[in-house]
mmCIF file of C-alpha atoms and ligand atoms in Angstrom:
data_model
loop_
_atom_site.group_PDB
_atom_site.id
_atom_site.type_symbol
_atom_site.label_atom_id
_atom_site.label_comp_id
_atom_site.label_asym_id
_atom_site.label_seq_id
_atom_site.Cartn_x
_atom_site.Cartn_y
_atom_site.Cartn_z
ATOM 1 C CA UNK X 20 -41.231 -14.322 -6.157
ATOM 2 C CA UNK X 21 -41.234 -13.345 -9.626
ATOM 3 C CA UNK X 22 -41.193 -9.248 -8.606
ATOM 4 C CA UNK X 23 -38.315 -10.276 -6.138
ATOM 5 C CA UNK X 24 -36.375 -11.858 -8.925
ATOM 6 C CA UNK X 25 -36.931 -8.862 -11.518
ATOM 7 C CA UNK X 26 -36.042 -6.268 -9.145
ATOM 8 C CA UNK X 27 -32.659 -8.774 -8.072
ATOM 9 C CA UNK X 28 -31.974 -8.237 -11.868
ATOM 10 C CA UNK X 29 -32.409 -4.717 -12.447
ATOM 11 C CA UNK X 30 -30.480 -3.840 -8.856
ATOM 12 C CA UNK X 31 -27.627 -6.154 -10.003
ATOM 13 C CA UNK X 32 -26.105 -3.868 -12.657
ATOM 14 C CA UNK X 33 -26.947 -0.858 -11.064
ATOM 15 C CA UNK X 34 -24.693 -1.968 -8.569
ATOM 16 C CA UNK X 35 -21.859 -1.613 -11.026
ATOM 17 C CA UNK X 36 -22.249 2.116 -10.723
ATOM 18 C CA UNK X 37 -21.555 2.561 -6.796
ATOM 19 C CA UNK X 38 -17.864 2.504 -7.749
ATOM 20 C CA UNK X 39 -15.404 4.939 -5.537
ATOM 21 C CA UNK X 40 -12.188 6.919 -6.280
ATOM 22 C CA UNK X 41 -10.481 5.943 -3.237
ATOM 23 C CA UNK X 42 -7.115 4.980 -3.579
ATOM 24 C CA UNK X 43 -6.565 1.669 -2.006
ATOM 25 C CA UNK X 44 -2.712 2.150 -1.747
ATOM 26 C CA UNK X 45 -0.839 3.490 1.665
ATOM 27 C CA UNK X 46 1.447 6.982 0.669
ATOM 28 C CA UNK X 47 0.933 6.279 -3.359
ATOM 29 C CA UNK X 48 2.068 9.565 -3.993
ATOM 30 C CA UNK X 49 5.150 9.644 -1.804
ATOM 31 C CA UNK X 50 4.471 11.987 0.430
ATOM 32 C CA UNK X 51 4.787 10.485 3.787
ATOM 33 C CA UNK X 52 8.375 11.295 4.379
ATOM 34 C CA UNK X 53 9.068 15.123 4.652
ATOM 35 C CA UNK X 54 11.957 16.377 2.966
ATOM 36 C CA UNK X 55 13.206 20.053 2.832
ATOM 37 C CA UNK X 56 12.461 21.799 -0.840
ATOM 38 C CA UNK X 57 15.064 20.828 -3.318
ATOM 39 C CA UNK X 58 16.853 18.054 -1.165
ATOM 40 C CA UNK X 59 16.388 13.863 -1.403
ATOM 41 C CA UNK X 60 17.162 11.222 0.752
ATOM 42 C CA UNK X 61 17.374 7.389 0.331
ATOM 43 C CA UNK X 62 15.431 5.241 2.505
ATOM 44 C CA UNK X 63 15.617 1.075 3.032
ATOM 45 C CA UNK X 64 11.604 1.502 3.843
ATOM 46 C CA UNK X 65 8.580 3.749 3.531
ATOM 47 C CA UNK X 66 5.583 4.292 4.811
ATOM 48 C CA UNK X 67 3.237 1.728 2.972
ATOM 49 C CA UNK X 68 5.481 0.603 0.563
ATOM 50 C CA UNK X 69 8.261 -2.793 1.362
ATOM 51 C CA UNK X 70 11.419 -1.579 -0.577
ATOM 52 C CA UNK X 71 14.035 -3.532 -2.583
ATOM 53 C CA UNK X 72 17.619 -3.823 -0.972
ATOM 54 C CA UNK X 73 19.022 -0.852 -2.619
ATOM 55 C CA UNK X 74 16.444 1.397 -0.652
ATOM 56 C CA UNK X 75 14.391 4.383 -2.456
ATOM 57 C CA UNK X 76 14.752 7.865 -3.291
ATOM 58 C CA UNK X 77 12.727 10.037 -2.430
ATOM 59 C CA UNK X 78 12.693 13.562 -3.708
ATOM 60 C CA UNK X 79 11.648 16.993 -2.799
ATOM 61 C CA UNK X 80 11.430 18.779 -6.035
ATOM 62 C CA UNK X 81 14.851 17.860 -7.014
ATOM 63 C CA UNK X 82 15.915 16.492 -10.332
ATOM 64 C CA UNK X 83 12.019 17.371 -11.486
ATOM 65 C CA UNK X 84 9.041 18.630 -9.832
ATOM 66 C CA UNK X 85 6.616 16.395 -8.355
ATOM 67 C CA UNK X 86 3.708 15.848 -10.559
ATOM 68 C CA UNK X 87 1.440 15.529 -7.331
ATOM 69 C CA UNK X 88 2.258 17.368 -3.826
ATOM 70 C CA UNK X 89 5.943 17.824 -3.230
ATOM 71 C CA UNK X 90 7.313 14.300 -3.943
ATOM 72 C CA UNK X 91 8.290 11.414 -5.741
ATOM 73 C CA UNK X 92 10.466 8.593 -6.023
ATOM 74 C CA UNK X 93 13.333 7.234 -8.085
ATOM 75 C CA UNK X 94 14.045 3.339 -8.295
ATOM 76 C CA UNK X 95 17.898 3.951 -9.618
ATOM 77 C CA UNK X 96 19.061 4.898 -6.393
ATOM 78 C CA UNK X 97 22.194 3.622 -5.551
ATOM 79 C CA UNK X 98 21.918 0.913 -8.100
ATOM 80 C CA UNK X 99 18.469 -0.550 -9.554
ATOM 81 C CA UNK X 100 15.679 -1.061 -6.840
ATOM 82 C CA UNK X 101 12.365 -2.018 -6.078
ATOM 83 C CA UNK X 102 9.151 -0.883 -4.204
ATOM 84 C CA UNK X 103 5.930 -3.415 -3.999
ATOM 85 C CA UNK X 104 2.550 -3.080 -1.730
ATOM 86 C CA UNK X 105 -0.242 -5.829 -1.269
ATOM 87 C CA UNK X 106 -3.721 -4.835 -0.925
ATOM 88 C CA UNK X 107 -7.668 -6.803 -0.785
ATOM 89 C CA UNK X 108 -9.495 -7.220 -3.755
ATOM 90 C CA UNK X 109 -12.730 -8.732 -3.846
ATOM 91 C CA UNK X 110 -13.227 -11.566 -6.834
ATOM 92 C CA UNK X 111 -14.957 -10.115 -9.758
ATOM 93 C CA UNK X 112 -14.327 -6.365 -9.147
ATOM 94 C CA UNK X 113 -12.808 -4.217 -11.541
ATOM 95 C CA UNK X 114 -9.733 -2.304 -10.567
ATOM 96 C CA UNK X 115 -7.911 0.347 -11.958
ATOM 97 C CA UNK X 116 -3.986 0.962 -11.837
ATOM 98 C CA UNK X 117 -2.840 4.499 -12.383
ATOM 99 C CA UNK X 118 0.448 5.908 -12.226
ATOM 100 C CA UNK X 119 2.797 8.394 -13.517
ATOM 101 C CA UNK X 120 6.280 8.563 -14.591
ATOM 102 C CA UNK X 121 9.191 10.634 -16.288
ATOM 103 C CA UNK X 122 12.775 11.485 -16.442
ATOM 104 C CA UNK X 123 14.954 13.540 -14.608
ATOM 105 C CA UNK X 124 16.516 16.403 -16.719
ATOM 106 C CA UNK X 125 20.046 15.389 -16.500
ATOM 107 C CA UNK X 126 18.936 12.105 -17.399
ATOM 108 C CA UNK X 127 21.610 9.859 -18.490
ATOM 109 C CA UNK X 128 19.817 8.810 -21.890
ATOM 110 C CA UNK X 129 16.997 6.319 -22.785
ATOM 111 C CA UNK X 130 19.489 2.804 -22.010
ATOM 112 C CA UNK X 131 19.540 3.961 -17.920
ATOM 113 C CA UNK X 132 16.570 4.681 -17.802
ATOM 114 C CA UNK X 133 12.579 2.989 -17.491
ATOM 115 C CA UNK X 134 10.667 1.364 -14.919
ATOM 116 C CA UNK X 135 9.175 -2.234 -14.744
ATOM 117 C CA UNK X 136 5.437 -2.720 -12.974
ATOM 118 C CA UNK X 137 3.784 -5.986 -12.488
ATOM 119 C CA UNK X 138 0.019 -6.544 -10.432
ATOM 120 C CA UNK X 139 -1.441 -10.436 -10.896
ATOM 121 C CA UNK X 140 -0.846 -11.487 -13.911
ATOM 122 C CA UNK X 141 -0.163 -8.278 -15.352
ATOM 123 C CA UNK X 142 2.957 -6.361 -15.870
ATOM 124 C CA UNK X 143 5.051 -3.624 -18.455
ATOM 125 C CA UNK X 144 7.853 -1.375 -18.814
ATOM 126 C CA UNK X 145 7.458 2.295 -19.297
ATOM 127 C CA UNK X 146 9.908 5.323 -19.625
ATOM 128 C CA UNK X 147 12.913 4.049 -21.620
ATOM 129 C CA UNK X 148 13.236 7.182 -23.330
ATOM 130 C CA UNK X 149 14.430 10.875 -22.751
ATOM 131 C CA UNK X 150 11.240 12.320 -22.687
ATOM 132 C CA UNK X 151 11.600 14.825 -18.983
ATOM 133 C CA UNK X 152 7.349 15.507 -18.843
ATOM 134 C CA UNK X 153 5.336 13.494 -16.693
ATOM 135 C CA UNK X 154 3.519 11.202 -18.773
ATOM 136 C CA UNK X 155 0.530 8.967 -17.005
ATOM 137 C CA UNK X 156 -0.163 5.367 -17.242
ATOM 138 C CA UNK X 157 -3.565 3.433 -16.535
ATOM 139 C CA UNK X 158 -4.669 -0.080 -17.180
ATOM 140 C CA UNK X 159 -7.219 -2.049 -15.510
ATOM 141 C CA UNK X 160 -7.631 -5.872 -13.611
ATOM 142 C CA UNK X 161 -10.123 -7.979 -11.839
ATOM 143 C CA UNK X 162 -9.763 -8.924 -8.339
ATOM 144 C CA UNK X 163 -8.871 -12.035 -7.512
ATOM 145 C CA UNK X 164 -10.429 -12.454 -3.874
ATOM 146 C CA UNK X 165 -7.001 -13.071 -2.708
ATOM 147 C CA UNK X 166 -4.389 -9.856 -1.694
ATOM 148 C CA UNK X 167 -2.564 -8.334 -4.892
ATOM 149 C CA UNK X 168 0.837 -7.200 -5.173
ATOM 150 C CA UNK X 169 1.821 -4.175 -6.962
ATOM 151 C CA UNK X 170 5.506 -4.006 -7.951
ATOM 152 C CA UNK X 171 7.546 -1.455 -9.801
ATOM 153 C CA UNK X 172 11.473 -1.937 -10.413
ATOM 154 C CA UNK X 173 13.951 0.175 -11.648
ATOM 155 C CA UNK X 174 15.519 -1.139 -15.026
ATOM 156 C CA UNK X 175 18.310 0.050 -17.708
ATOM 157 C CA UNK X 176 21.842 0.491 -16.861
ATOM 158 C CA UNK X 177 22.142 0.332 -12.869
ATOM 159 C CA UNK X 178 24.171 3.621 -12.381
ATOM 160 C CA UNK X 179 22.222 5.901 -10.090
ATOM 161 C CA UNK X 180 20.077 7.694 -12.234
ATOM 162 C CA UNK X 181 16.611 6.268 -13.266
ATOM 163 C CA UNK X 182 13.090 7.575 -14.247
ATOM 164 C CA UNK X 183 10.597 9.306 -11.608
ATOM 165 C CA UNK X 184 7.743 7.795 -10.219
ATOM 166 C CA UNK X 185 4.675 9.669 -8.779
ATOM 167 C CA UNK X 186 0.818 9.799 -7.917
ATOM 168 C CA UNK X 187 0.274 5.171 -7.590
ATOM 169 C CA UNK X 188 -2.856 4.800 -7.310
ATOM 170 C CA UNK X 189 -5.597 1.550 -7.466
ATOM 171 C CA UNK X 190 -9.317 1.774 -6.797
ATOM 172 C CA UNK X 191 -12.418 0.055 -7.767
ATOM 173 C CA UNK X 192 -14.070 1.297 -10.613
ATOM 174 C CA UNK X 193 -16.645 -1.507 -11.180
ATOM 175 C CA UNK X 194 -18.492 -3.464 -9.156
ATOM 176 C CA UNK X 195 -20.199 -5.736 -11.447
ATOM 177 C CA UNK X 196 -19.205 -9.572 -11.723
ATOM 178 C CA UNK X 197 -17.085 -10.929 -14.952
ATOM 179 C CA UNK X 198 -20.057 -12.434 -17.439
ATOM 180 C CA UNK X 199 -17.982 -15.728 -15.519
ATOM 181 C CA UNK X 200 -19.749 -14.885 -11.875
ATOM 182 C CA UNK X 201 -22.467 -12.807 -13.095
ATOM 183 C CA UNK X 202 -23.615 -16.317 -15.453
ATOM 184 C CA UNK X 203 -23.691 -18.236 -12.226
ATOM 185 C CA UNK X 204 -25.615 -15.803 -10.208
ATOM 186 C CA UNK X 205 -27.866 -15.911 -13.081
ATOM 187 C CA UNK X 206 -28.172 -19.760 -13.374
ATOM 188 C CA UNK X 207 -28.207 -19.563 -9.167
ATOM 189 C CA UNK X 208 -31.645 -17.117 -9.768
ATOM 190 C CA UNK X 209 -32.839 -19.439 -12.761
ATOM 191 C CA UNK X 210 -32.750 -22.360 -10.202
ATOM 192 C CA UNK X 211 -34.999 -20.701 -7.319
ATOM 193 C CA UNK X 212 -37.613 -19.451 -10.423
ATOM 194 C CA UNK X 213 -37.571 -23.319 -11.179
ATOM 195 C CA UNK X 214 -38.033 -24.773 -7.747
ATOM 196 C CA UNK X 215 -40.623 -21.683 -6.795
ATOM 197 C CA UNK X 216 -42.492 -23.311 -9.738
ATOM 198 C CA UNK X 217 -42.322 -26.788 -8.974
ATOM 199 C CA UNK X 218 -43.557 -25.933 -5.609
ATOM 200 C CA UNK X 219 -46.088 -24.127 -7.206
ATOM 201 C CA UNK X 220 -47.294 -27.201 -9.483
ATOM 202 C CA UNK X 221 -47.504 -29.369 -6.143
ATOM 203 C CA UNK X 222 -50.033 -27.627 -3.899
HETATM 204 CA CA1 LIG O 22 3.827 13.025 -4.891
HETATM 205 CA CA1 LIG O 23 19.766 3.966 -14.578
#
């Protein structure tokens, strides 16, 4: 019992490592929708993706370059919009959100521009500036068991132009339990040593 226990212990953070790359989001980096070089198109949904009642842009190296393949999106479209997609997470896990953004050259200054994101109880603003070079943004979050939403929302003026979004992505980048979970799996092991011992003391 006692061998089983120490090799439960020494396998448990080892698990941590097995994490995986894999992005967990459908079309994160835009791509699904082919678009002729240099043109755009607004769409009320895309693949993976539910969209916000002013619909999406998507663009084809136009107004910028895509930072990954040939597209990415813009939120101002024809007014401020939205995009959002739910995925698993298992309870404890360790996620990471990664995304990048910037403006369009003929940007119409810092007060149109930005984009809002939320996931669980997270959330920020990036982009309310002038700044045309793709610039990347990364945080992390722990699963809650339940499906996640991640959201991202045009903001400043509503006039059609708005800051580029590209390359969304989410994966799993720990598997080890918060101290929270990884406590009780400890106190769970502490309880069979105990009992295993008792039992012992009896025969
Ligand atoms: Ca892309
Ligand atoms: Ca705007």
């Amino acid at each position: 019992m006692k061998r089983l226990i120490a090799a439960t212990l020494i396998a448990l953070p080892l698990a941590g490592f097995a994490a995986t790359d894999d992005n967990l989001l459908v079309n994160g980096s835009f791509e699904s929708n082919v678009l002729r070089n240099g043109t755009w198109a607004n769409f009320g949904s895309i693949d993976g993706w539910t969209v916000g009642n002013k619909g999406v842009e998507v663009r084809d190296n136009i107004s910028g370059s895509a930072l990954d393949g040939q597209n990415f999106v813009e939120l101002d479209s024809t007014g401020n919009s939205s995009i959002s997609q739910s995925f698993a997470t298992v309870a404890g896990y360790t996620y990471e959100l990664s995304f990048s953004y910037a403006n369009r050259p003929d940007n119409r200054g810092a007060a149109s521009n930005g984009i809002s994101w939320s996931v669980g109880s997270l959330s920020g603003t990036v982009g309310q500036n002038t700044s045309t070079s793709w610039a990347t943004y990364t945080t992390t979050f722990v699963g809650t068991g339940d499906v996640m939403t991640l959201s991202f929302a045009g903001i400043g003026r509503s006039d059609s132009y708005g800051t580029s979004l590209d390359n969304v992505s989410v994966s799993v980048i720990s598997t080890v339990p918060e101290p929270q979970s990884y406590a009780l799996m400890l106190a769970g092991l502490g309880t069979v040593t105990l009992l295993s011992r008792r039992r012992r003391r009896n025969t």
